[in-house]
Amino acid sequence: MSCNQNTDKKVLYLAHTLPQTHPVHKGIVAFQEALAKKSNGSLTIKIFPDGQLGSEREVVELLQIGSVAITKVSAATMSNFVPDYHVFGIPYLFRDKQHMFETLEGPIGKAVLQKGEQFWLRGLSYYDAGSRSFYTANKAIKTPEDLKGLKIRVMNNQMAINMVNALGGSATPMAYGELYTAIQQGVVDGAENNPPSFVSSNHYEISKYYTLDEHSAVPDVLLIGTKQWEKLSEVEKNWVQEAANESAQAQKQFWKASVEESMKIAKDAGVEIIIPEKSLFSEQSKSVLEAFQKEHPELADIVNKIKAN
């Protein structure tokens, strides 16, 4: 945060890794606009998109030392800092979009956002990062049976690996940047991701089947470093929190529009969109939840609260 003593205007630096066309970046711009309006220009945000200040993890570390004020990270990345965020990676944790947002915007989600404070990271709000589904080059996935023997690229994340293996596939962790060539050359048979990523990565050009099984919905998190948060007055803190909440509502609409546009592009390119019987996939992946509860008994309570919500 820089502070001009003459006018006493404060500027918060916000860095993230996404391109400016991304619906999450559009949500961040809504945050910037809302804060400038609420503070009458006395507290503003300067955005550094496209990974200008480093990778997701590097920027989180800049927040912890106070060099950058705000960032957007995946809840999956946050689980390396705050174990409670692991919960959001459980397959079929949420019944639907409504259940997800009621959970995230209610007491359960808010409690998790605040848990980061002991690691100098205060959560402000959640952004929609969609649902992940399978896409493959040569074989349609209609039931978990169809995944047998297929190499599916996953993030290097234990829960994602366990889920694909539980469904009968062969989970293959791999850097995202290598994936296009890997699918093209048959090193892997497919991958899993949300529609905007499927299209923006151009994977739809070489993957002709997209199965909307929507196995996980890991949200994004808007974070502020506590070192910068504590420099704000109570009034300024309220402005930041209110602007974050408003931007989260705007971002949902940007995400929805992006999904619709991406699905149209994929269909027009000849991708076969498959709507499977989701219960077959959720049933088959139950062992992932059981293993998680054994490994993290201290987090079982959050899972139960979400399921009962």
Short mmCIF file of C-alpha atoms in Angstrom, two decimals:
data_model
loop_
_atom_site.label_atom_id
_atom_site.label_comp_id
_atom_site.label_asym_id
_atom_site.label_seq_id
_atom_site.Cartn_x
_atom_site.Cartn_y
_atom_site.Cartn_z
CA MET A 1 0.00 0.00 0.00
CA SER A 2 1.40 3.38 -0.82
CA CYS A 3 0.18 6.49 0.92
CA ASN A 4 0.47 10.01 -0.45
CA GLN A 5 0.83 12.24 2.63
CA ASN A 6 -0.41 15.39 0.88
CA THR A 7 -3.81 14.08 -0.16
CA ASP A 8 -3.88 11.14 2.28
CA LYS A 9 -5.09 8.84 -0.47
CA LYS A 10 -4.32 5.16 -0.01
CA VAL A 11 -3.66 2.70 -2.81
CA LEU A 12 -3.94 -1.05 -2.25
CA TYR A 13 -1.95 -3.27 -4.64
CA LEU A 14 -3.87 -6.27 -5.93
CA ALA A 15 -2.01 -8.96 -7.93
CA HIS A 16 -3.35 -12.11 -9.60
CA THR A 17 -2.32 -14.58 -12.28
CA LEU A 18 -5.32 -14.49 -14.63
CA PRO A 19 -5.73 -12.78 -18.02
CA GLN A 20 -7.86 -9.65 -18.21
CA THR A 21 -10.52 -11.44 -20.27
CA HIS A 22 -11.21 -13.84 -17.36
CA PRO A 23 -14.52 -13.55 -15.45
CA VAL A 24 -12.61 -13.46 -12.14
CA HIS A 25 -10.59 -10.45 -13.35
CA LYS A 26 -13.90 -8.77 -14.26
CA GLY A 27 -15.08 -9.44 -10.68
CA ILE A 28 -11.88 -7.83 -9.37
CA VAL A 29 -12.52 -4.75 -11.54
CA ALA A 30 -16.03 -4.58 -9.98
CA PHE A 31 -14.31 -4.67 -6.55
CA GLN A 32 -11.97 -1.85 -7.60
CA GLU A 33 -14.89 0.27 -8.83
CA ALA A 34 -17.07 -0.37 -5.76
CA LEU A 35 -14.25 0.56 -3.36
CA ALA A 36 -13.38 3.78 -5.21
CA LYS A 37 -17.07 4.76 -5.11
CA LYS A 38 -17.60 3.94 -1.40
CA SER A 39 -14.44 5.76 -0.32
CA ASN A 40 -15.02 8.68 -2.67
CA GLY A 41 -11.60 7.99 -4.18
CA SER A 42 -9.68 8.06 -0.87
CA LEU A 43 -9.00 4.30 -0.93
CA THR A 44 -8.29 2.75 -4.32
CA ILE A 45 -6.92 -0.46 -5.83
CA LYS A 46 -4.17 -0.83 -8.41
CA ILE A 47 -4.49 -4.17 -10.24
CA PHE A 48 -1.52 -6.21 -11.51
CA PRO A 49 -3.02 -9.05 -13.63
CA ASP A 50 -1.40 -11.78 -15.78
CA GLY A 51 1.03 -12.99 -13.12
CA GLN A 52 3.05 -9.75 -13.34
CA LEU A 53 4.10 -10.04 -9.69
CA GLY A 54 4.55 -13.83 -9.59
CA SER A 55 2.72 -17.15 -9.34
CA GLU A 56 -0.31 -17.68 -7.11
CA ARG A 57 1.81 -19.01 -4.26
CA GLU A 58 4.46 -16.28 -4.62
CA VAL A 59 1.81 -13.56 -4.43
CA VAL A 60 0.28 -15.15 -1.31
CA GLU A 61 3.74 -14.95 0.30
CA LEU A 62 3.96 -11.25 -0.73
CA LEU A 63 0.65 -10.71 1.12
CA GLN A 64 2.06 -12.36 4.24
CA ILE A 65 5.00 -9.94 4.37
CA GLY A 66 2.84 -6.94 3.40
CA SER A 67 4.42 -6.12 0.01
CA VAL A 68 1.08 -6.69 -1.79
CA ALA A 69 -2.31 -6.07 -0.16
CA ILE A 70 -4.81 -8.29 -1.99
CA THR A 71 -4.92 -11.31 -4.30
CA LYS A 72 -7.22 -13.99 -5.66
CA VAL A 73 -6.27 -17.62 -5.10
CA SER A 74 -7.92 -20.97 -5.55
CA ALA A 75 -9.16 -22.56 -2.33
CA ALA A 76 -6.93 -25.50 -3.39
CA THR A 77 -3.85 -23.24 -3.08
CA MET A 78 -5.14 -21.88 0.23
CA SER A 79 -5.31 -25.41 1.65
CA ASN A 80 -1.47 -25.35 1.75
CA PHE A 81 -1.74 -22.49 4.26
CA VAL A 82 -5.09 -23.16 5.98
CA PRO A 83 -6.10 -26.86 6.21
CA ASP A 84 -9.85 -26.08 6.44
CA TYR A 85 -9.86 -25.11 2.74
CA HIS A 86 -9.14 -28.77 1.86
CA VAL A 87 -12.82 -29.48 2.51
CA PHE A 88 -13.93 -27.59 -0.61
CA GLY A 89 -12.12 -30.10 -2.85
CA ILE A 90 -14.27 -33.05 -1.77
CA PRO A 91 -16.15 -34.46 -4.78
CA TYR A 92 -19.88 -33.75 -4.79
CA LEU A 93 -19.64 -31.82 -1.50
CA PHE A 94 -22.29 -29.36 -2.69
CA ARG A 95 -25.70 -30.51 -3.94
CA ASP A 96 -25.90 -27.67 -6.47
CA LYS A 97 -24.85 -24.05 -7.07
CA GLN A 98 -27.41 -22.68 -4.62
CA HIS A 99 -26.22 -24.97 -1.82
CA MET A 100 -22.63 -23.96 -2.57
CA PHE A 101 -23.26 -20.23 -2.26
CA GLU A 102 -25.53 -20.59 0.78
CA THR A 103 -22.66 -22.48 2.44
CA LEU A 104 -19.86 -20.13 1.35
CA GLU A 105 -21.74 -16.90 2.11
CA GLY A 106 -23.16 -18.20 5.40
CA PRO A 107 -21.53 -18.84 8.80
CA ILE A 108 -19.56 -21.92 7.60
CA GLY A 109 -17.83 -20.14 4.73
CA LYS A 110 -17.20 -16.97 6.74
CA ALA A 111 -15.56 -18.96 9.54
CA VAL A 112 -13.14 -20.53 7.04
CA LEU A 113 -12.27 -17.09 5.59
CA GLN A 114 -11.28 -15.87 9.05
CA LYS A 115 -9.20 -18.97 9.86
CA GLY A 116 -6.45 -17.60 7.61
CA GLU A 117 -5.74 -14.68 9.94
CA GLN A 118 -3.27 -16.69 12.01
CA PHE A 119 -1.28 -17.13 8.77
CA TRP A 120 -1.51 -13.34 8.00
CA LEU A 121 -4.18 -13.99 5.33
CA ARG A 122 -7.72 -12.72 5.82
CA GLY A 123 -10.38 -13.98 3.41
CA LEU A 124 -12.76 -11.29 2.13
CA SER A 125 -15.15 -13.24 -0.10
CA TYR A 126 -15.47 -16.21 -2.45
CA TYR A 127 -15.64 -16.07 -6.25
CA ASP A 128 -17.26 -18.67 -8.48
CA ALA A 129 -14.64 -20.82 -10.21
CA GLY A 130 -17.20 -23.19 -11.71
CA SER A 131 -17.42 -26.96 -11.64
CA ARG A 132 -14.81 -29.32 -13.03
CA SER A 133 -15.84 -32.02 -15.51
CA PHE A 134 -14.05 -34.61 -17.65
CA TYR A 135 -13.01 -34.11 -21.25
CA THR A 136 -11.38 -36.71 -23.47
CA ALA A 137 -9.86 -36.96 -26.91
CA ASN A 138 -11.22 -40.24 -28.30
CA LYS A 139 -13.72 -41.85 -25.96
CA ALA A 140 -17.01 -40.58 -24.57
CA ILE A 141 -17.37 -40.82 -20.78
CA LYS A 142 -20.97 -41.64 -19.90
CA THR A 143 -20.46 -43.65 -16.70
CA PRO A 144 -17.48 -44.16 -14.32
CA GLU A 145 -16.93 -47.50 -16.12
CA ASP A 146 -15.86 -45.56 -19.22
CA LEU A 147 -12.92 -44.03 -17.32
CA LYS A 148 -11.30 -47.43 -16.78
CA GLY A 149 -7.78 -47.53 -18.16
CA LEU A 150 -7.82 -43.87 -19.23
CA LYS A 151 -4.99 -41.56 -18.20
CA ILE A 152 -6.57 -38.35 -16.93
CA ARG A 153 -4.46 -35.30 -16.16
CA VAL A 154 -5.13 -33.83 -12.71
CA MET A 155 -3.63 -31.03 -10.62
CA ASN A 156 -0.86 -32.19 -8.30
CA ASN A 157 -3.31 -32.44 -5.44
CA GLN A 158 -3.99 -35.60 -3.41
CA MET A 159 -7.76 -35.25 -3.42
CA ALA A 160 -7.92 -34.83 -7.22
CA ILE A 161 -5.65 -37.87 -7.66
CA ASN A 162 -7.76 -39.99 -5.26
CA MET A 163 -10.99 -38.96 -6.98
CA VAL A 164 -9.93 -39.93 -10.51
CA ASN A 165 -8.49 -43.22 -9.24
CA ALA A 166 -11.70 -43.95 -7.26
CA LEU A 167 -13.73 -43.41 -10.44
CA GLY A 168 -11.59 -45.99 -12.26
CA GLY A 169 -9.31 -43.69 -14.24
CA SER A 170 -5.56 -43.42 -13.94
CA ALA A 171 -4.77 -40.02 -12.40
CA THR A 172 -1.76 -38.36 -14.04
CA PRO A 173 -0.48 -35.16 -12.39
CA MET A 174 1.07 -32.83 -14.94
CA ALA A 175 1.80 -29.12 -15.41
CA TYR A 176 -1.14 -27.36 -17.08
CA GLY A 177 1.12 -25.80 -19.71
CA GLU A 178 2.17 -29.24 -20.99
CA LEU A 179 -1.36 -30.58 -21.30
CA TYR A 180 -2.30 -29.52 -24.85
CA THR A 181 0.67 -31.39 -26.34
CA ALA A 182 0.15 -34.35 -23.99
CA ILE A 183 -3.46 -34.83 -25.18
CA GLN A 184 -2.44 -34.28 -28.80
CA GLN A 185 0.30 -36.92 -28.58
CA GLY A 186 -1.79 -39.38 -26.57
CA VAL A 187 0.42 -39.16 -23.45
CA VAL A 188 -2.86 -38.66 -21.57
CA ASP A 189 -6.39 -39.47 -22.76
CA GLY A 190 -8.00 -36.41 -21.26
CA ALA A 191 -8.27 -34.05 -18.31
CA GLU A 192 -10.85 -32.28 -16.15
CA ASN A 193 -11.68 -28.61 -15.81
CA ASN A 194 -14.44 -26.00 -16.02
CA PRO A 195 -15.87 -24.80 -19.38
CA PRO A 196 -14.06 -21.41 -19.56
CA SER A 197 -10.69 -23.13 -18.93
CA PHE A 198 -11.53 -25.93 -21.40
CA VAL A 199 -12.03 -23.29 -24.10
CA SER A 200 -9.40 -20.66 -23.18
CA SER A 201 -6.70 -23.38 -23.13
CA ASN A 202 -7.83 -24.49 -26.64
CA HIS A 203 -8.16 -28.05 -25.32
CA TYR A 204 -11.57 -28.19 -27.04
CA GLU A 205 -9.70 -28.33 -30.37
CA ILE A 206 -8.27 -31.77 -29.53
CA SER A 207 -10.80 -33.16 -27.02
CA LYS A 208 -14.00 -34.08 -28.75
CA TYR A 209 -16.00 -35.24 -25.72
CA TYR A 210 -16.97 -33.14 -22.70
CA THR A 211 -18.89 -34.90 -19.92
CA LEU A 212 -20.62 -32.52 -17.51
CA ASP A 213 -20.35 -34.73 -14.41
CA GLU A 214 -19.36 -31.63 -12.34
CA HIS A 215 -17.41 -33.65 -9.78
CA SER A 216 -15.89 -30.74 -7.87
CA ALA A 217 -16.55 -27.05 -7.36
CA VAL A 218 -13.52 -25.48 -5.68
CA PRO A 219 -14.15 -21.74 -5.24
CA ASP A 220 -11.67 -18.90 -5.60
CA VAL A 221 -10.90 -16.72 -2.59
CA LEU A 222 -10.33 -12.97 -2.48
CA LEU A 223 -7.67 -12.41 0.22
CA ILE A 224 -6.12 -9.44 1.98
CA GLY A 225 -2.89 -9.69 3.95
CA THR A 226 -3.44 -8.91 7.64
CA LYS A 227 -0.38 -6.60 7.60
CA GLN A 228 -2.24 -4.28 5.19
CA TRP A 229 -5.67 -4.91 6.75
CA GLU A 230 -4.45 -3.73 10.14
CA LYS A 231 -3.26 -0.42 8.62
CA LEU A 232 -6.85 0.40 7.63
CA SER A 233 -9.25 2.32 9.84
CA GLU A 234 -12.54 0.67 10.88
CA VAL A 235 -14.38 2.73 8.26
CA GLU A 236 -11.91 1.67 5.54
CA LYS A 237 -12.19 -1.99 6.59
CA ASN A 238 -15.97 -1.76 6.19
CA TRP A 239 -15.59 -0.24 2.72
CA VAL A 240 -13.22 -3.03 1.65
CA GLN A 241 -15.48 -5.79 3.00
CA GLU A 242 -18.66 -4.33 1.47
CA ALA A 243 -16.94 -3.81 -1.90
CA ALA A 244 -15.65 -7.42 -1.79
CA ASN A 245 -19.16 -8.76 -1.07
CA GLU A 246 -20.68 -6.71 -3.90
CA SER A 247 -17.98 -7.82 -6.34
CA ALA A 248 -18.66 -11.46 -5.46
CA GLN A 249 -22.29 -11.05 -6.58
CA ALA A 250 -21.21 -9.33 -9.83
CA GLN A 251 -18.56 -11.98 -10.49
CA LYS A 252 -21.18 -14.79 -10.40
CA GLN A 253 -22.88 -13.15 -13.37
CA PHE A 254 -19.60 -12.73 -15.26
CA TRP A 255 -18.85 -16.41 -14.63
CA LYS A 256 -22.29 -17.55 -15.80
CA ALA A 257 -21.95 -15.57 -19.05
CA SER A 258 -18.46 -16.98 -19.60
CA VAL A 259 -19.71 -20.59 -19.16
CA GLU A 260 -22.53 -20.02 -21.67
CA GLU A 261 -20.15 -18.49 -24.21
CA SER A 262 -17.56 -21.27 -23.72
CA MET A 263 -20.13 -24.04 -24.15
CA LYS A 264 -21.32 -22.44 -27.39
CA ILE A 265 -17.74 -22.24 -28.74
CA ALA A 266 -17.12 -25.90 -27.84
CA LYS A 267 -20.39 -27.08 -29.43
CA ASP A 268 -19.75 -25.05 -32.58
CA ALA A 269 -16.32 -26.70 -32.83
CA GLY A 270 -17.98 -30.12 -32.86
CA VAL A 271 -17.38 -31.17 -29.24
CA GLU A 272 -20.00 -33.67 -28.08
CA ILE A 273 -21.48 -32.47 -24.78
CA ILE A 274 -22.57 -35.38 -22.57
CA ILE A 275 -24.93 -34.95 -19.59
CA PRO A 276 -24.37 -38.10 -17.53
CA GLU A 277 -26.25 -39.53 -14.55
CA LYS A 278 -24.29 -37.70 -11.83
CA SER A 279 -25.37 -40.02 -9.02
CA LEU A 280 -23.27 -42.83 -10.58
CA PHE A 281 -20.17 -40.64 -10.23
CA SER A 282 -20.98 -39.32 -6.75
CA GLU A 283 -21.67 -42.85 -5.48
CA GLN A 284 -18.41 -44.16 -6.92
CA SER A 285 -16.37 -41.32 -5.39
CA LYS A 286 -17.64 -41.75 -1.81
CA SER A 287 -14.42 -43.50 -0.80
CA VAL A 288 -12.58 -40.18 -1.29
CA LEU A 289 -14.72 -38.54 1.41
CA GLU A 290 -14.27 -41.54 3.74
CA ALA A 291 -10.48 -41.46 3.30
CA PHE A 292 -10.46 -37.70 3.86
CA GLN A 293 -12.43 -37.98 7.11
CA LYS A 294 -10.03 -40.64 8.41
CA GLU A 295 -7.01 -38.54 7.50
CA HIS A 296 -8.46 -35.24 8.78
CA PRO A 297 -10.78 -36.13 11.68
CA GLU A 298 -10.53 -32.50 12.87
CA LEU A 299 -12.23 -31.36 9.63
CA ALA A 300 -15.02 -33.97 9.63
CA ASP A 301 -17.21 -31.55 11.60
CA ILE A 302 -17.11 -28.91 8.80
CA VAL A 303 -18.00 -31.57 6.21
CA ASN A 304 -20.98 -32.73 8.29
CA LYS A 305 -22.20 -29.15 8.75
CA ILE A 306 -22.00 -28.51 4.99
CA LYS A 307 -23.86 -31.74 4.18
CA ALA A 308 -26.57 -30.84 6.72
CA ASN A 309 -26.80 -27.21 5.57
#
